[in-house]
Amino acid sequence: MRNTFNTLMHLQEIDRQLATLESVKGDLPQRLEAITEELESKQRARQEKEDAIRETVTAQQQARDELVLMRERLKKYQSQLYQVKNNREYDAITIEIENTEKEADALDYKILEYEESLAKLQQERDALTPVIEELATRRTENQEILEKTLATTRDEEQKLLLEREETVKAVPRQILSTYNRIRSGRGGVALALLRDGACSECSSRIPPQRGLEIRQMDKLYLCEVCGRIMIWLPEAKNT
Ligand SMILES: [Zn+2]
């Protein structure tokens, strides 16, 4: 058991160093992620505008083609007016002409509406461009800073992770899972020393009887206040 405690102490030192390396990176990875997300959402928004522009251009072109056909039809009706044989035919063609003119007016209006929404869409799309460019620049900058930081810490981190992998092999599974659970719940520190009759991490007094038991180092005792694994080092001063 004493060996296990020594291994845990070693493990905690590795974890402490890993945490230090992690803190060097700081919030760079999160910041980079946030910028990337924003950039992608703006790019999607611009793509949506592009799609809408393309659809509007197509619809406008269709309306124009239709208008050309209508005007040809109107010409045809008008030339037919000169060849009518009676009033009934004349009235019928006149009604056709009136209807077609109405339709053509409506189409003209629609084409104007397309023109307006195109101008609006293009303006919205163009407004996104500088925003996207700025975000892309910021992302590149942050990426470079992060990569530089990672390059300086990567080797050390690799070494520590390998060492951790080896070290945990010597820790019984149950104790390791207790260690990991306490570590993640207690700010990365799972062990506490019995020092001067108190817990070195939370400073709460350890009852003398419990202190004696901890000193035996033959069982896992947790601090009743902070829940950390209590360790007694013979060289540490004890009362
Ligand atoms: Zn404690």
mmCIF file of C-alpha atoms and ligand atoms in Angstrom:
data_model
loop_
_atom_site.group_PDB
_atom_site.id
_atom_site.type_symbol
_atom_site.label_atom_id
_atom_site.label_comp_id
_atom_site.label_asym_id
_atom_site.label_seq_id
_atom_site.Cartn_x
_atom_site.Cartn_y
_atom_site.Cartn_z
ATOM 1 C CA MET A 1 0.000 0.000 0.000
ATOM 2 C CA ARG A 2 2.848 2.322 0.813
ATOM 3 C CA ASN A 3 4.146 1.775 -2.719
ATOM 4 C CA THR A 4 0.729 2.634 -4.087
ATOM 5 C CA PHE A 5 0.760 5.885 -2.129
ATOM 6 C CA ASN A 6 4.196 6.717 -3.476
ATOM 7 C CA THR A 7 2.982 6.007 -6.999
ATOM 8 C CA LEU A 8 -0.048 8.238 -6.395
ATOM 9 C CA MET A 9 2.273 11.031 -5.267
ATOM 10 C CA HIS A 10 4.240 10.592 -8.452
ATOM 11 C CA LEU A 11 1.039 10.529 -10.502
ATOM 12 C CA GLN A 12 -0.105 13.743 -8.891
ATOM 13 C CA GLU A 13 3.184 15.405 -9.790
ATOM 14 C CA ILE A 14 2.762 14.334 -13.446
ATOM 15 C CA ASP A 15 -0.823 15.640 -13.439
ATOM 16 C CA ARG A 16 0.315 18.902 -11.902
ATOM 17 C CA GLN A 17 2.883 19.371 -14.690
ATOM 18 C CA LEU A 18 0.305 18.456 -17.334
ATOM 19 C CA ALA A 19 -2.068 21.023 -15.870
ATOM 20 C CA THR A 20 0.677 23.652 -16.011
ATOM 21 C CA LEU A 21 1.246 22.880 -19.697
ATOM 22 C CA GLU A 22 -2.488 23.084 -20.292
ATOM 23 C CA SER A 23 -2.657 26.485 -18.627
ATOM 24 C CA VAL A 24 0.089 27.757 -20.956
ATOM 25 C CA LYS A 25 -2.353 27.186 -23.812
ATOM 26 C CA GLY A 26 -4.847 29.206 -21.798
ATOM 27 C CA ASP A 27 -8.123 29.911 -23.518
ATOM 28 C CA LEU A 28 -6.512 29.946 -26.974
ATOM 29 C CA PRO A 29 -8.228 26.749 -28.180
ATOM 30 C CA GLN A 30 -11.661 27.977 -27.030
ATOM 31 C CA ARG A 31 -11.087 31.407 -28.549
ATOM 32 C CA LEU A 32 -10.038 29.839 -31.834
ATOM 33 C CA GLU A 33 -13.118 27.644 -31.807
ATOM 34 C CA ALA A 34 -15.419 30.595 -31.124
ATOM 35 C CA ILE A 35 -13.889 32.604 -33.984
ATOM 36 C CA THR A 36 -14.153 29.617 -36.334
ATOM 37 C CA GLU A 37 -17.812 29.104 -35.459
ATOM 38 C CA GLU A 38 -18.613 32.760 -36.056
ATOM 39 C CA LEU A 39 -16.696 32.735 -39.329
ATOM 40 C CA GLU A 40 -18.539 29.662 -40.557
ATOM 41 C CA SER A 41 -21.906 31.102 -39.641
ATOM 42 C CA LYS A 42 -21.128 34.326 -41.583
ATOM 43 C CA GLN A 43 -19.918 32.267 -44.536
ATOM 44 C CA ARG A 44 -23.143 30.288 -44.469
ATOM 45 C CA ALA A 45 -25.128 33.533 -44.332
ATOM 46 C CA ARG A 46 -23.230 34.834 -47.364
ATOM 47 C CA GLN A 47 -23.833 31.583 -49.226
ATOM 48 C CA GLU A 48 -27.558 31.909 -48.491
ATOM 49 C CA LYS A 49 -27.530 35.426 -49.950
ATOM 50 C CA GLU A 50 -25.678 34.150 -53.021
ATOM 51 C CA ASP A 51 -28.280 31.418 -53.494
ATOM 52 C CA ALA A 52 -31.142 33.890 -53.101
ATOM 53 C CA ILE A 53 -29.488 36.239 -55.619
ATOM 54 C CA ARG A 54 -29.125 33.430 -58.138
ATOM 55 C CA GLU A 55 -32.760 32.376 -57.677
ATOM 56 C CA THR A 56 -33.975 35.958 -58.048
ATOM 57 C CA VAL A 57 -31.928 36.497 -61.226
ATOM 58 C CA THR A 58 -33.416 33.327 -62.708
ATOM 59 C CA ALA A 59 -36.967 34.313 -61.749
ATOM 60 C CA GLN A 60 -36.430 37.787 -63.172
ATOM 61 C CA GLN A 61 -35.113 36.393 -66.433
ATOM 62 C CA GLN A 62 -38.131 34.093 -66.710
ATOM 63 C CA ALA A 63 -40.437 37.046 -66.164
ATOM 64 C CA ARG A 64 -38.607 38.996 -68.893
ATOM 65 C CA ASP A 65 -38.862 36.110 -71.346
ATOM 66 C CA GLU A 66 -42.539 35.812 -70.583
ATOM 67 C CA LEU A 67 -42.984 39.530 -71.166
ATOM 68 C CA VAL A 68 -41.339 39.286 -74.602
ATOM 69 C CA LEU A 69 -43.775 36.519 -75.571
ATOM 70 C CA MET A 70 -46.698 38.599 -74.314
ATOM 71 C CA ARG A 71 -45.677 41.597 -76.373
ATOM 72 C CA GLU A 72 -45.415 39.381 -79.456
ATOM 73 C CA ARG A 73 -48.892 38.129 -78.709
ATOM 74 C CA LEU A 74 -50.134 41.683 -78.383
ATOM 75 C CA LYS A 75 -48.679 42.566 -81.804
ATOM 76 C CA LYS A 76 -50.392 39.546 -83.285
ATOM 77 C CA TYR A 77 -53.744 40.573 -81.783
ATOM 78 C CA GLN A 78 -53.319 44.100 -83.040
ATOM 79 C CA SER A 79 -52.667 42.963 -86.601
ATOM 80 C CA GLN A 80 -55.686 40.663 -86.323
ATOM 81 C CA LEU A 81 -57.802 43.707 -85.501
ATOM 82 C CA TYR A 82 -57.432 44.843 -89.118
ATOM 83 C CA GLN A 83 -58.683 41.575 -90.479
ATOM 84 C CA VAL A 84 -61.855 41.168 -88.393
ATOM 85 C CA LYS A 85 -65.028 40.393 -90.259
ATOM 86 C CA ASN A 86 -67.589 41.518 -87.691
ATOM 87 C CA ASN A 87 -68.090 43.328 -84.420
ATOM 88 C CA ARG A 88 -68.161 40.144 -82.412
ATOM 89 C CA GLU A 89 -64.680 39.207 -83.549
ATOM 90 C CA TYR A 90 -63.504 42.754 -82.956
ATOM 91 C CA ASP A 91 -64.822 42.734 -79.382
ATOM 92 C CA ALA A 92 -63.275 39.340 -78.675
ATOM 93 C CA ILE A 93 -59.819 40.439 -79.826
ATOM 94 C CA THR A 94 -60.138 43.747 -77.965
ATOM 95 C CA ILE A 95 -60.822 41.846 -74.759
ATOM 96 C CA GLU A 96 -57.794 39.619 -75.414
ATOM 97 C CA ILE A 97 -55.639 42.705 -75.928
ATOM 98 C CA GLU A 98 -56.876 44.331 -72.715
ATOM 99 C CA ASN A 99 -56.245 41.179 -70.708
ATOM 100 C CA THR A 100 -52.800 40.673 -72.148
ATOM 101 C CA GLU A 101 -51.896 44.304 -71.462
ATOM 102 C CA LYS A 102 -52.991 43.895 -67.858
ATOM 103 C CA GLU A 103 -50.871 40.768 -67.530
ATOM 104 C CA ALA A 104 -47.914 42.542 -69.090
ATOM 105 C CA ASP A 105 -48.255 45.437 -66.635
ATOM 106 C CA ALA A 106 -48.328 43.010 -63.720
ATOM 107 C CA LEU A 107 -45.232 41.297 -65.078
ATOM 108 C CA ASP A 108 -43.470 44.627 -65.508
ATOM 109 C CA TYR A 109 -44.205 45.402 -61.880
ATOM 110 C CA LYS A 110 -42.919 41.984 -60.812
ATOM 111 C CA ILE A 111 -39.659 42.540 -62.698
ATOM 112 C CA LEU A 112 -39.216 45.832 -60.818
ATOM 113 C CA GLU A 113 -39.832 44.049 -57.526
ATOM 114 C CA TYR A 114 -37.166 41.480 -58.395
ATOM 115 C CA GLU A 115 -34.827 44.372 -59.181
ATOM 116 C CA GLU A 116 -35.398 45.855 -55.733
ATOM 117 C CA SER A 117 -34.913 42.618 -53.837
ATOM 118 C CA LEU A 118 -31.765 41.930 -55.870
ATOM 119 C CA ALA A 119 -30.306 45.286 -54.836
ATOM 120 C CA LYS A 120 -31.159 44.564 -51.204
ATOM 121 C CA LEU A 121 -29.684 41.040 -51.319
ATOM 122 C CA GLN A 122 -26.486 42.245 -52.971
ATOM 123 C CA GLN A 123 -26.103 44.966 -50.355
ATOM 124 C CA GLU A 124 -26.540 42.424 -47.553
ATOM 125 C CA ARG A 125 -24.070 40.056 -49.188
ATOM 126 C CA ASP A 126 -21.485 42.823 -49.697
ATOM 127 C CA ALA A 127 -21.850 43.926 -46.073
ATOM 128 C CA LEU A 128 -20.832 40.411 -44.970
ATOM 129 C CA THR A 129 -17.594 40.396 -46.961
ATOM 130 C CA PRO A 130 -15.475 42.685 -44.712
ATOM 131 C CA VAL A 131 -16.825 40.888 -41.612
ATOM 132 C CA ILE A 132 -15.754 37.545 -43.057
ATOM 133 C CA GLU A 133 -12.344 38.886 -44.058
ATOM 134 C CA GLU A 134 -11.741 40.263 -40.577
ATOM 135 C CA LEU A 135 -12.775 37.011 -38.907
ATOM 136 C CA ALA A 136 -10.562 35.003 -41.260
ATOM 137 C CA THR A 137 -7.583 37.195 -40.374
ATOM 138 C CA ARG A 138 -8.292 36.832 -36.668
ATOM 139 C CA ARG A 139 -8.569 33.090 -37.032
ATOM 140 C CA THR A 140 -5.231 32.847 -38.833
ATOM 141 C CA GLU A 141 -3.554 34.964 -36.155
ATOM 142 C CA ASN A 142 -4.969 32.872 -33.323
ATOM 143 C CA GLN A 143 -4.112 29.665 -35.136
ATOM 144 C CA GLU A 144 -0.484 30.739 -35.491
ATOM 145 C CA ILE A 145 -0.229 31.706 -31.827
ATOM 146 C CA LEU A 146 -1.768 28.397 -30.765
ATOM 147 C CA GLU A 147 0.496 26.374 -33.045
ATOM 148 C CA LYS A 148 3.576 28.137 -31.713
ATOM 149 C CA THR A 149 2.444 27.504 -28.158
ATOM 150 C CA LEU A 150 1.684 23.879 -28.921
ATOM 151 C CA ALA A 151 5.032 23.358 -30.593
ATOM 152 C CA THR A 152 6.839 24.402 -27.426
ATOM 153 C CA THR A 153 4.733 22.226 -25.131
ATOM 154 C CA ARG A 154 4.046 19.204 -27.358
ATOM 155 C CA ASP A 155 7.219 17.219 -26.660
ATOM 156 C CA GLU A 156 6.993 17.739 -22.941
ATOM 157 C CA GLU A 157 3.330 16.848 -22.941
ATOM 158 C CA GLN A 158 3.993 13.658 -24.902
ATOM 159 C CA LYS A 159 6.698 12.644 -22.459
ATOM 160 C CA LEU A 160 4.438 13.274 -19.470
ATOM 161 C CA LEU A 161 1.515 11.392 -21.002
ATOM 162 C CA LEU A 162 3.722 8.361 -21.647
ATOM 163 C CA GLU A 163 5.054 8.520 -18.138
ATOM 164 C CA ARG A 164 1.511 8.780 -16.805
ATOM 165 C CA GLU A 165 0.470 5.762 -18.826
ATOM 166 C CA GLU A 166 3.291 3.748 -17.303
ATOM 167 C CA THR A 167 2.701 5.057 -13.797
ATOM 168 C CA VAL A 168 -1.016 4.248 -13.627
ATOM 169 C CA LYS A 169 -0.250 0.595 -14.417
ATOM 170 C CA ALA A 170 1.124 0.254 -10.891
ATOM 171 C CA VAL A 171 -2.052 1.619 -9.271
ATOM 172 C CA PRO A 172 -4.907 -0.777 -8.462
ATOM 173 C CA ARG A 173 -7.892 0.001 -10.633
ATOM 174 C CA GLN A 174 -10.253 0.886 -7.799
ATOM 175 C CA ILE A 175 -7.779 3.306 -6.242
ATOM 176 C CA LEU A 176 -7.015 4.845 -9.624
ATOM 177 C CA SER A 177 -10.670 5.520 -10.303
ATOM 178 C CA THR A 178 -11.019 7.070 -6.825
ATOM 179 C CA TYR A 179 -7.965 9.212 -7.538
ATOM 180 C CA ASN A 180 -9.330 10.331 -10.929
ATOM 181 C CA ARG A 181 -12.769 11.054 -9.542
ATOM 182 C CA ILE A 182 -11.436 13.213 -6.685
ATOM 183 C CA ARG A 183 -8.974 14.936 -9.010
ATOM 184 C CA SER A 184 -11.635 16.020 -11.471
ATOM 185 C CA GLY A 185 -13.934 17.195 -8.679
ATOM 186 C CA ARG A 186 -11.250 18.970 -6.663
ATOM 187 C CA GLY A 187 -9.468 21.280 -9.059
ATOM 188 C CA GLY A 188 -6.962 18.659 -10.201
ATOM 189 C CA VAL A 189 -5.592 17.845 -6.721
ATOM 190 C CA ALA A 190 -6.627 14.460 -5.371
ATOM 191 C CA LEU A 191 -4.051 14.024 -2.617
ATOM 192 C CA ALA A 192 -3.575 15.834 0.662
ATOM 193 C CA LEU A 193 -0.836 15.433 3.225
ATOM 194 C CA LEU A 194 -1.376 14.880 6.887
ATOM 195 C CA ARG A 195 0.621 17.767 8.215
ATOM 196 C CA ASP A 196 0.658 19.152 11.745
ATOM 197 C CA GLY A 197 -2.489 17.169 12.491
ATOM 198 C CA ALA A 198 -4.384 18.806 9.649
ATOM 199 C CA CYS A 199 -5.231 18.311 5.992
ATOM 200 C CA SER A 200 -2.646 20.157 3.895
ATOM 201 C CA GLU A 201 -5.231 21.115 1.287
ATOM 202 C CA CYS A 202 -8.242 22.293 3.272
ATOM 203 C CA SER A 203 -6.520 22.849 6.662
ATOM 204 C CA SER A 204 -9.224 21.048 8.594
ATOM 205 C CA ARG A 205 -8.093 19.251 11.760
ATOM 206 C CA ILE A 206 -7.727 15.497 11.554
ATOM 207 C CA PRO A 207 -8.773 13.738 14.806
ATOM 208 C CA PRO A 208 -5.688 12.185 16.496
ATOM 209 C CA GLN A 209 -7.100 8.675 16.243
ATOM 210 C CA ARG A 210 -7.663 9.098 12.508
ATOM 211 C CA GLY A 211 -4.181 10.614 12.253
ATOM 212 C CA LEU A 212 -2.726 7.454 13.735
ATOM 213 C CA GLU A 213 -4.639 5.327 11.266
ATOM 214 C CA ILE A 214 -3.509 7.426 8.338
ATOM 215 C CA ARG A 215 0.086 7.084 9.486
ATOM 216 C CA GLN A 216 -0.224 3.326 9.194
ATOM 217 C CA MET A 217 -0.565 3.887 5.429
ATOM 218 C CA ASP A 218 -2.240 0.536 4.961
ATOM 219 C CA LYS A 219 -5.648 1.806 3.890
ATOM 220 C CA LEU A 220 -7.167 4.589 1.873
ATOM 221 C CA TYR A 221 -8.462 7.395 4.107
ATOM 222 C CA LEU A 222 -10.231 10.430 2.718
ATOM 223 C CA CYS A 223 -10.276 13.848 4.367
ATOM 224 C CA GLU A 224 -13.765 14.188 5.828
ATOM 225 C CA VAL A 225 -13.984 17.830 4.758
ATOM 226 C CA CYS A 226 -12.443 18.056 1.277
ATOM 227 C CA GLY A 227 -12.649 14.371 0.386
ATOM 228 C CA ARG A 228 -9.039 14.062 -0.770
ATOM 229 C CA ILE A 229 -6.891 10.994 -0.267
ATOM 230 C CA MET A 230 -4.818 11.504 2.895
ATOM 231 C CA ILE A 231 -1.123 10.779 2.597
ATOM 232 C CA TRP A 232 1.395 10.700 5.364
ATOM 233 C CA LEU A 233 5.018 11.289 4.531
ATOM 234 C CA PRO A 234 7.347 10.129 7.292
ATOM 235 C CA GLU A 235 9.597 13.138 6.704
ATOM 236 C CA ALA A 236 6.674 15.559 7.111
ATOM 237 C CA LYS A 237 6.278 16.992 10.596
ATOM 238 C CA ASN A 238 3.401 15.404 12.437
ATOM 239 C CA THR A 239 1.703 16.088 15.699
HETATM 240 ZN ZN ZN B 1 -9.020 18.188 3.433
#
